Short mmCIF file of C-alpha atoms in Angstrom, two decimals:
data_model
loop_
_atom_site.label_atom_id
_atom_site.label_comp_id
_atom_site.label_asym_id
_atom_site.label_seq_id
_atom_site.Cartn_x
_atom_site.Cartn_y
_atom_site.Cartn_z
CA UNK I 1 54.32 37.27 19.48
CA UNK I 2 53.29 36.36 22.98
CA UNK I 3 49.86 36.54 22.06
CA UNK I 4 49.66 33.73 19.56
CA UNK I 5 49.94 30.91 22.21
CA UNK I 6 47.07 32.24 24.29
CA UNK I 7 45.01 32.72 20.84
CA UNK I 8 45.50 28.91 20.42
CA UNK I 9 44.69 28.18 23.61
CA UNK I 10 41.42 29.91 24.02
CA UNK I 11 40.10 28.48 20.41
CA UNK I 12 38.06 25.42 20.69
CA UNK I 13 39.02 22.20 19.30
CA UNK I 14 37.31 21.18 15.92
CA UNK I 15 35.71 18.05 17.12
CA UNK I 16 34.98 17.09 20.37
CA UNK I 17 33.53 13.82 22.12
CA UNK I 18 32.84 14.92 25.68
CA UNK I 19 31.72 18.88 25.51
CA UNK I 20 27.90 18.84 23.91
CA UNK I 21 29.02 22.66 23.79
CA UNK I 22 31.73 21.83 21.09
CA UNK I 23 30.32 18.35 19.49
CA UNK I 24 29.18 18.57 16.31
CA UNK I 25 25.45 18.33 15.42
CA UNK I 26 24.46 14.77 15.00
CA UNK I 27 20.68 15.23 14.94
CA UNK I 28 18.56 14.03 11.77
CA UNK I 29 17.93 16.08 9.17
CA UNK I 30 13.85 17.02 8.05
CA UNK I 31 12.67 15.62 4.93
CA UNK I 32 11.63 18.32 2.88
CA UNK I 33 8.43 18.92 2.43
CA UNK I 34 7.10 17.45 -1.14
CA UNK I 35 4.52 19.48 -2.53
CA UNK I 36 1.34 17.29 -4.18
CA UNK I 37 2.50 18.14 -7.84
CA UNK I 38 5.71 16.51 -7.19
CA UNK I 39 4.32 13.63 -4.83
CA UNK I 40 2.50 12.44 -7.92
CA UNK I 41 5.96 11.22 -9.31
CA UNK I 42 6.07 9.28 -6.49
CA UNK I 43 2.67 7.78 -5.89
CA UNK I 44 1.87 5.01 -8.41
CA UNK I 45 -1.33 3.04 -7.92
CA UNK I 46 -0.97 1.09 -11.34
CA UNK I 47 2.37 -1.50 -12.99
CA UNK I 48 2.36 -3.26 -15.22
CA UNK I 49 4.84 -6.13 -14.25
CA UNK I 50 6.43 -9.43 -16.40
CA UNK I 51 8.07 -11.78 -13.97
CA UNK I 52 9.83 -14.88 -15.47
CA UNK I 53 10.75 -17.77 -12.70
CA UNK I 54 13.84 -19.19 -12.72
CA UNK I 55 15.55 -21.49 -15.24
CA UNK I 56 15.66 -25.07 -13.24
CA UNK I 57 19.54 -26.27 -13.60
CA UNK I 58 20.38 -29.12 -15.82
CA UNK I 59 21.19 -32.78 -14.58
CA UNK I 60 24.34 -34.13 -14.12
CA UNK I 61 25.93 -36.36 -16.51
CA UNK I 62 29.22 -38.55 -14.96
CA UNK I 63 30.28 -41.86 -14.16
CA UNK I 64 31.80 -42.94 -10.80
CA UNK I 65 36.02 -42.75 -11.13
CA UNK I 66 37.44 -45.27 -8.34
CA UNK I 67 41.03 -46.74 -8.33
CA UNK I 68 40.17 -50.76 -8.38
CA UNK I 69 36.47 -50.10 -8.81
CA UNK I 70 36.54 -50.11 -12.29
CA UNK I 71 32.33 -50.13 -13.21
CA UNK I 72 31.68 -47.37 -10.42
CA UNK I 73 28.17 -46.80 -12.35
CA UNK I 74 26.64 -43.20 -13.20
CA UNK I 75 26.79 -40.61 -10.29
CA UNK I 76 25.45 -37.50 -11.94
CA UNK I 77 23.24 -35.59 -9.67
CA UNK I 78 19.82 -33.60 -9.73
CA UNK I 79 19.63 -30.20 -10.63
CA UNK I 80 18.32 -27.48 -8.38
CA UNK I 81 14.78 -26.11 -8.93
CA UNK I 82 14.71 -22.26 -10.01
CA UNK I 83 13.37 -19.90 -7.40
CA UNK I 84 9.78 -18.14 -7.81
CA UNK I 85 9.27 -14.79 -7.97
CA UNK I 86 6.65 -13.51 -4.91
CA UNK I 87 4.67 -11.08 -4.33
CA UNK I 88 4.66 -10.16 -0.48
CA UNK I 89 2.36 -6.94 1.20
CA UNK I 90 4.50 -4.90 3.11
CA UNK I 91 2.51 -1.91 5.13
CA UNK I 92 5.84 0.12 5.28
CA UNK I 93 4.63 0.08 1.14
CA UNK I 94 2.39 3.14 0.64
CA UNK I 95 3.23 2.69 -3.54
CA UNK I 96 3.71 0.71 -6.64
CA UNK I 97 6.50 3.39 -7.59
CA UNK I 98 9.86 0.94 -6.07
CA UNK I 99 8.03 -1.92 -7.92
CA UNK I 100 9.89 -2.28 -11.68
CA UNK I 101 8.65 -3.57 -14.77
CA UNK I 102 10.63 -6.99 -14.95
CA UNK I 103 11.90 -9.62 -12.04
CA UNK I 104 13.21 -12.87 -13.21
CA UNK I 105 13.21 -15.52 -10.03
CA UNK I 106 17.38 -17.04 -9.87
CA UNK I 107 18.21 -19.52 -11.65
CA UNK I 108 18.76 -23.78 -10.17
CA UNK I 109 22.45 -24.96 -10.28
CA UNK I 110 23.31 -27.56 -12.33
CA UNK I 111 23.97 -31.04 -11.07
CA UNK I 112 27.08 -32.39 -10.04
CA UNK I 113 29.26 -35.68 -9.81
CA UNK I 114 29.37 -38.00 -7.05
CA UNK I 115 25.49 -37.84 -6.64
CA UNK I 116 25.61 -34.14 -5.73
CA UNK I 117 22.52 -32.44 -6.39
CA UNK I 118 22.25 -28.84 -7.50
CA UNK I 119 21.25 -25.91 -4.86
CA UNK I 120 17.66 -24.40 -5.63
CA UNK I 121 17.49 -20.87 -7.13
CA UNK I 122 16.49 -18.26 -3.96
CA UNK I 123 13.05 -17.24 -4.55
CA UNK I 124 12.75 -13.37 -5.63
CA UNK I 125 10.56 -11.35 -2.89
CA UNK I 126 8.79 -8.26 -4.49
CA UNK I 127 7.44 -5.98 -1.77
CA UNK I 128 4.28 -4.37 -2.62
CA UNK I 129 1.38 -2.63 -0.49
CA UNK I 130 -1.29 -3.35 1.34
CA UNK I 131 -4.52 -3.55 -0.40
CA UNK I 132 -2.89 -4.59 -4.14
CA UNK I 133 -4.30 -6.59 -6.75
CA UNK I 134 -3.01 -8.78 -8.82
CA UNK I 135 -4.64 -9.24 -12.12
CA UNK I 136 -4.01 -11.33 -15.35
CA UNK I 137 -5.69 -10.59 -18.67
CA UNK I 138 -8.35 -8.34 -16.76
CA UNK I 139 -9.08 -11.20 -14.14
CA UNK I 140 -8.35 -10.69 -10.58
CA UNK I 141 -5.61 -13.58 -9.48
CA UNK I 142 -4.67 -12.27 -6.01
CA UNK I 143 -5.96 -9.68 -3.48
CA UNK I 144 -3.28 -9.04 -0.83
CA UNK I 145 -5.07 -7.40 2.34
CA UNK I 146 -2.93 -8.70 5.06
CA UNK I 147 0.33 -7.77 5.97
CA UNK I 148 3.21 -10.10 5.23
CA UNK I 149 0.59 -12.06 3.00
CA UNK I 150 2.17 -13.37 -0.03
CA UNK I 151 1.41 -14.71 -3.73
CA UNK I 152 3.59 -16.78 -5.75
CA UNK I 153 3.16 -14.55 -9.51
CA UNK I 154 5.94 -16.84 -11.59
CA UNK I 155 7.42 -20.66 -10.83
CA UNK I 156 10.24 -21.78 -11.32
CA UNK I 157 11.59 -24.30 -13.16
CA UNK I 158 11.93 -28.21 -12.26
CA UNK I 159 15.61 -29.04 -11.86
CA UNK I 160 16.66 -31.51 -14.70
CA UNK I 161 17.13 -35.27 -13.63
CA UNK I 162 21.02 -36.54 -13.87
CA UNK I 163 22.16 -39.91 -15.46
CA UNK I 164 21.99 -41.18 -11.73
CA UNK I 165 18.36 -41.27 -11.75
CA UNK I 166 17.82 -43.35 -15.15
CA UNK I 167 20.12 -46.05 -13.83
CA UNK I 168 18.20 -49.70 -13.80
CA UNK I 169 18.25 -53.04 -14.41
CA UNK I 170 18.14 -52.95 -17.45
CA UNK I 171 20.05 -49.93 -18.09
CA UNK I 172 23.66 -49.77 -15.82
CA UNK I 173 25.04 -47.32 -17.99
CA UNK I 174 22.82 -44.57 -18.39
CA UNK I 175 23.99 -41.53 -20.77
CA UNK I 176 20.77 -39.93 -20.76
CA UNK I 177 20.09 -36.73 -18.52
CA UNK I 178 17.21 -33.96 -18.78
CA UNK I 179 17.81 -30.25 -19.01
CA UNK I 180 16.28 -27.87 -16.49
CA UNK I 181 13.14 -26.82 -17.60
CA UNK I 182 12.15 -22.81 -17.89
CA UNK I 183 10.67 -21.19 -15.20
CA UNK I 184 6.77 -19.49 -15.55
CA UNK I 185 6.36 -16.08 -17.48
CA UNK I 186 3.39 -14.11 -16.93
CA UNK I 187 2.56 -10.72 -17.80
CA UNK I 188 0.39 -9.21 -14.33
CA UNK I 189 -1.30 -5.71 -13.64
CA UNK I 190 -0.89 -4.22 -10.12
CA UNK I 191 -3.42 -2.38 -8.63
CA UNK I 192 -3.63 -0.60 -5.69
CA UNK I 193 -6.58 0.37 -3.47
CA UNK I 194 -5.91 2.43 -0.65
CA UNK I 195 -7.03 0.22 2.82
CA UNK I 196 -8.59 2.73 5.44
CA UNK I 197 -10.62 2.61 7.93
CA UNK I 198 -12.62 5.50 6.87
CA UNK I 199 -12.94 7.70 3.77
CA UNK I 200 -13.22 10.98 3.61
CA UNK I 201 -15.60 11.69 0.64
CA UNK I 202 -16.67 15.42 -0.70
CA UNK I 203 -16.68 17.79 -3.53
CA UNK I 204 -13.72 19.82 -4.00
CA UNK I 205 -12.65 22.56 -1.40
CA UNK I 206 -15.31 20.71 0.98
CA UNK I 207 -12.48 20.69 3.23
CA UNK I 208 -11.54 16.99 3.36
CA UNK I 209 -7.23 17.88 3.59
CA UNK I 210 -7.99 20.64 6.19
CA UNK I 211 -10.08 17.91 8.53
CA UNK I 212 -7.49 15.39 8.01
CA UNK I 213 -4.81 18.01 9.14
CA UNK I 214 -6.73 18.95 12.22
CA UNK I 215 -7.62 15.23 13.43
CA UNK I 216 -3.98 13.36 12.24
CA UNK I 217 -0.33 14.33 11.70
CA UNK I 218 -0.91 13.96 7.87
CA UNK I 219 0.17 16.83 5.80
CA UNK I 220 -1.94 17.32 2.51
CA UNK I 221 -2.21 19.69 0.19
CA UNK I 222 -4.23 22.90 1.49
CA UNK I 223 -5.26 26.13 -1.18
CA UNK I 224 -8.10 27.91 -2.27
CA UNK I 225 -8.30 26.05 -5.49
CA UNK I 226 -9.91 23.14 -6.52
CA UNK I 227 -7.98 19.52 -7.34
CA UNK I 228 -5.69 20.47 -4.57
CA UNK I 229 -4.72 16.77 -3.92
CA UNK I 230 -4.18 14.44 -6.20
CA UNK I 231 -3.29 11.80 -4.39
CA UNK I 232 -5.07 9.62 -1.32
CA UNK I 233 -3.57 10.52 1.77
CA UNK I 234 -4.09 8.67 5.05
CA UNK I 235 -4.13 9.88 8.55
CA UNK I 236 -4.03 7.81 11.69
CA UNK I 237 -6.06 9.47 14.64
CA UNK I 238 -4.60 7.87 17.86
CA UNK I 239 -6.79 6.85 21.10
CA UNK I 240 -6.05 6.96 24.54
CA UNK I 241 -6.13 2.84 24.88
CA UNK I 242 -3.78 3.00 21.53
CA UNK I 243 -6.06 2.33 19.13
CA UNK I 244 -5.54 3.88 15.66
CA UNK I 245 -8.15 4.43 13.36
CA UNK I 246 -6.91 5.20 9.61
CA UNK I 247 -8.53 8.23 7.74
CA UNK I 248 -8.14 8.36 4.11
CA UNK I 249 -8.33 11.53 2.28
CA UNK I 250 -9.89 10.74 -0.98
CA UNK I 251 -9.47 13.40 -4.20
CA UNK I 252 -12.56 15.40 -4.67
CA UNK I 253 -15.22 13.97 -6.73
CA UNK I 254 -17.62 15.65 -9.13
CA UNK I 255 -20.43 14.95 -10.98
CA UNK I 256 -20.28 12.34 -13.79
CA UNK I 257 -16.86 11.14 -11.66
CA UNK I 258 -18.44 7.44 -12.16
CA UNK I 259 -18.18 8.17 -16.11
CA UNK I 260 -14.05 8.80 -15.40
CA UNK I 261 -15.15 13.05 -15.38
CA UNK I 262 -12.27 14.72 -13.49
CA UNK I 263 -10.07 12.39 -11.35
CA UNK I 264 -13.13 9.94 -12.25
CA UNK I 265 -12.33 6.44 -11.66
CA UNK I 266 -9.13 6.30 -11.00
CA UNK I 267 -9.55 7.29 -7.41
CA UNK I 268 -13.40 5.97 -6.95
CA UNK I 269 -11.22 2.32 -6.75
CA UNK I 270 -9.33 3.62 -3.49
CA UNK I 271 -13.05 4.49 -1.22
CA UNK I 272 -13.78 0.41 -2.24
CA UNK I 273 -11.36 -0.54 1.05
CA UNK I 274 -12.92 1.95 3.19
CA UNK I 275 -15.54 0.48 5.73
CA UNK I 276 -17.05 3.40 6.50
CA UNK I 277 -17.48 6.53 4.80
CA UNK I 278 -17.25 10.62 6.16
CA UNK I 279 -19.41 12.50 3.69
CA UNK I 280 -18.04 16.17 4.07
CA UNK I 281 -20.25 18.70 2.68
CA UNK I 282 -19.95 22.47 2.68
CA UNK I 283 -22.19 24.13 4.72
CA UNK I 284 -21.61 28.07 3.17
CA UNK I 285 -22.80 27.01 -0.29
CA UNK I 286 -26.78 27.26 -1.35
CA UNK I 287 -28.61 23.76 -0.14
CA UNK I 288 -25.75 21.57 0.59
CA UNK I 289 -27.54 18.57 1.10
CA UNK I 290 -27.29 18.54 -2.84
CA UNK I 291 -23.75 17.79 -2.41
CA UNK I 292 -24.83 14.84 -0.15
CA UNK I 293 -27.34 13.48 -3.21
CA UNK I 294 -24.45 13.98 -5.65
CA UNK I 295 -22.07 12.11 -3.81
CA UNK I 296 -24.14 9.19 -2.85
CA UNK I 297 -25.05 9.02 -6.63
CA UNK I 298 -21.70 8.77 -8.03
CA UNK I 299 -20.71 6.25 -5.44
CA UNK I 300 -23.86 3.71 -6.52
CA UNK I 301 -23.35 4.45 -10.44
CA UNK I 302 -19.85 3.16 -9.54
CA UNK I 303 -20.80 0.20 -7.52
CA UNK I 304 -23.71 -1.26 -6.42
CA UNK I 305 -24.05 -1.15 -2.13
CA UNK I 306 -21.07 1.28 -1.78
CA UNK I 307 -23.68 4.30 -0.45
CA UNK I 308 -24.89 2.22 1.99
CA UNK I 309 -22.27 1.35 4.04
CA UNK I 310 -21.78 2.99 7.41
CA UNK I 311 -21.56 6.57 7.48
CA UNK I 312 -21.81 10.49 8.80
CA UNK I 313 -22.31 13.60 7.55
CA UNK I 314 -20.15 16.33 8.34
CA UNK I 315 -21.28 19.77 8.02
CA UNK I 316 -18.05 21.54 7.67
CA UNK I 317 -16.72 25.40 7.81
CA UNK I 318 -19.51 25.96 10.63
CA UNK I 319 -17.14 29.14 11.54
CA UNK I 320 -19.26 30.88 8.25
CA UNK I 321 -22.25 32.85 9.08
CA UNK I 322 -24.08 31.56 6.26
CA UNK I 323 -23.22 28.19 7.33
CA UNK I 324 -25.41 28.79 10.62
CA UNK I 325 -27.97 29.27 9.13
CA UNK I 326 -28.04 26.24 6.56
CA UNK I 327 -27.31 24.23 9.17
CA UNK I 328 -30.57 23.36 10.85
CA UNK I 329 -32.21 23.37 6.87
CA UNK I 330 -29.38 20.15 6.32
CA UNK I 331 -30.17 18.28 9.29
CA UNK I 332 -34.29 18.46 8.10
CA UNK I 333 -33.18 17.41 4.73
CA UNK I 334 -30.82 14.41 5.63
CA UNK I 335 -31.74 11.83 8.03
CA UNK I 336 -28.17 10.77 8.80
CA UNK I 337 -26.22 11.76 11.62
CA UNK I 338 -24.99 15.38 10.71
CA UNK I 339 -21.47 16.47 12.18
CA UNK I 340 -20.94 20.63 12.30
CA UNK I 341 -17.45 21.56 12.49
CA UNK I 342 -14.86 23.56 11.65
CA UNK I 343 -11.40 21.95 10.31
CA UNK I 344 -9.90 25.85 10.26
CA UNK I 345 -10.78 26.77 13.85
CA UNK I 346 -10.88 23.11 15.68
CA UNK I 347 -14.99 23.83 16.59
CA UNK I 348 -16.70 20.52 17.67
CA UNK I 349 -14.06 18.42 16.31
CA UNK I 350 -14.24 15.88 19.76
CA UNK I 351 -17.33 14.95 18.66
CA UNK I 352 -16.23 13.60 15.26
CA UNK I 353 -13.70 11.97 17.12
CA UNK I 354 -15.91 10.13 19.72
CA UNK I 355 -17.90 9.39 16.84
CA UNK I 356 -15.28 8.03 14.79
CA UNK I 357 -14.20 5.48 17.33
CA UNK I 358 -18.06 4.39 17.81
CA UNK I 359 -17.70 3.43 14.15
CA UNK I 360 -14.69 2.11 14.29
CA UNK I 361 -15.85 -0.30 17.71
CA UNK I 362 -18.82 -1.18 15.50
CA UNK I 363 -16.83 -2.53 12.57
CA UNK I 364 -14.28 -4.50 14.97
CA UNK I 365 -17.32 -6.63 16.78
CA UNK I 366 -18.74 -7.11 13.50
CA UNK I 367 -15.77 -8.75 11.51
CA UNK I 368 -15.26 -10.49 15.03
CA UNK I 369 -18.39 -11.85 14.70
CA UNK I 370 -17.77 -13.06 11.20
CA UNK I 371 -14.84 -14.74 12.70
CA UNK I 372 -12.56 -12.50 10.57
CA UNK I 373 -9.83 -10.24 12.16
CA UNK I 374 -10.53 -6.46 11.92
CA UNK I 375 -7.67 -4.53 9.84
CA UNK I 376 -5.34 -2.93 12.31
CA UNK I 377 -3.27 -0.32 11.92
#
């Protein structure tokens, strides 16, 4: 049995502080990759929300108790206000999907003796993201674009008045005292609209994920079948002077998307925020400056001006040979700025990027102008 000792001595210890050799792994597990059938669960661009402020607390009814001070008079206190329930933009928020169907603001305290009034109810903060509307019986009421902007959706209630404050000349003996009164109910729709920088706008399998991929660290969706994503995605493409200029990856349209056809309307809403707009057109199909018509249609039959907004034309999956040679027929057909590329091989893709920031430059000295600060990301 002389053997066991040395056994013990030669195996390591289970845990170990000093030796990175025999310390345990501490580093951060990967999220797993969520596939865009499943991140629809979690991306939620409509709620319906009731909020109810808080119930203001009731006033306090007493009378002054003193040895040898036998008429002390009323004392009852105040009662506290309820809190409100808020709506604050957060642009950690990329959802409505944390946001729940009901928030009630706390309630006021009631009032106390010896002219104590009651604490206010703390206000209810509802984080939601950037680029939400609030509407109210199909009216818009709020349109939070700002980070940490906020927008009270429910009051609270006044805090009742105690017997303290009814006390006069006439009256030295007041009994009377107020309840709190309810807080504000309202029933609210939340809408979001995706706020980018610039859209990404094509037909399906145009290539819009596959760009977004190759110019950002944003992983969409990529497969040879159409409706691939469901869901906006948004890529920041980073500078050398540390500017970032957000891409948004807008589900593919087709025709008659204005009339709610395919994904229809309900992601036309999200291009609204964009300021400019990358029209990404296939080059391999037969005359793709159709695709460019198409698109441009279904944006004005949705709203008025949207087409005309700053844009380029990218002319992507140049790699094709049939692509070459539709090419020079789409820059004679279109007389914006047409873009070849290739999001599979990386082919011209620094000149989309110098061409991005140009855009990007553009919109910052106009909104500067305006005297209105430029979204920043």
């Amino acid at each position: 049995s002389a053997w066991k000792p040395v056994l013990l001595l030669l195996s390591p210890p289970a845990f170990s502080t000093t030796c990175a050799r025999c310390a345990k792994d501490r580093r951060l597990r990967q999220k797993r990759a969520i596939s865009e059938r499943q991140l629809t669960r979690y991306f939620v661009d409509q709620r319906k929300v009731r909020v109810v402020g808080g119930q203001g607390g009731d006033g306090g009814h007493s009378f002054h108790s003193e040895p040898r001070k036998v008429f002390g008079g009323p004392d009852g206190g105040n009662g506290g206000d309820g809190g409100h329930v808020i709506f604050k933009a957060d642009q950690q928020m990329k959802s409505l999907s944390s946001v729940l169907r009901f928030y009630q603001g706390f309630h006021g305290e009631r009032g106390g003796s010896k002219n104590c009034y009651g604490a206010n109810g703390v206000h209810m903060y509802v984080k939601v993201p950037v680029g939400t509307l609030v509407k109210e019986d199909g009216e818009v009421v709020a349109d939070l674009t700002q980070h940490g902007e906020e927008y009270i959706a429910a009051y609270g209630g006044a805090g009742g008045k105690g017997n303290r404050f009814f006390l006069s000349n006439e009256n030295r003996a007041p009994k009377l005292f107020t309840p709190g009164e309810p807080g504000q109910e309202r029933v609210l729709h939340l809408e979001l609209r995706t706020t980018a920088h610039a859209g990404l706008v094509g037909f399906p399998n145009a290539g819009k994920s596959s760009l977004l991929r190759a110019i950002s660290r944003a992983k969409p969706a990529v497969a040879a079948y159409p409706f691939t994503t469901l869901n906006p995605h948004v890529g920041i493409v980073h500078y050398q002077d540390y500017e970032q200029v957000a891409v948004a990856d807008i589900p593919g349209l087709i025709k008659g998307a204005h009339q709610n056809r395919g994904l229809g309307m309900a992601f036309l809403k999200h291009i609204e925020r964009c300021r400019f707009l990358l029209y990404v057109v296939d080059l391999s199909v037969p005359q793709p400056w159709l695709q460019l018509q198409d698109l441009k249609y279904e944006l004005e039959a949705y709203e008025k001006g949207l087409s005309e907004r700053p844009c380029v034309v990218i002319g992507n999956k140049v790699d094709l040979a049939q692509s070459r040679i539709n090419l020079p027929l789409l820059r004679e057909q279109v007389a914006e700025r047409v873009i070849a590329l290739s999001a599979l091989t990386g082919d011209n893709l620094e000149e989309l990027l110098l061409h991005l920031r140009e855009l990007y430059d553009t919109y910052v000295k106009t909104e500067q102008s305006r005297g209105q600060s430029p979204v920043k990301w």
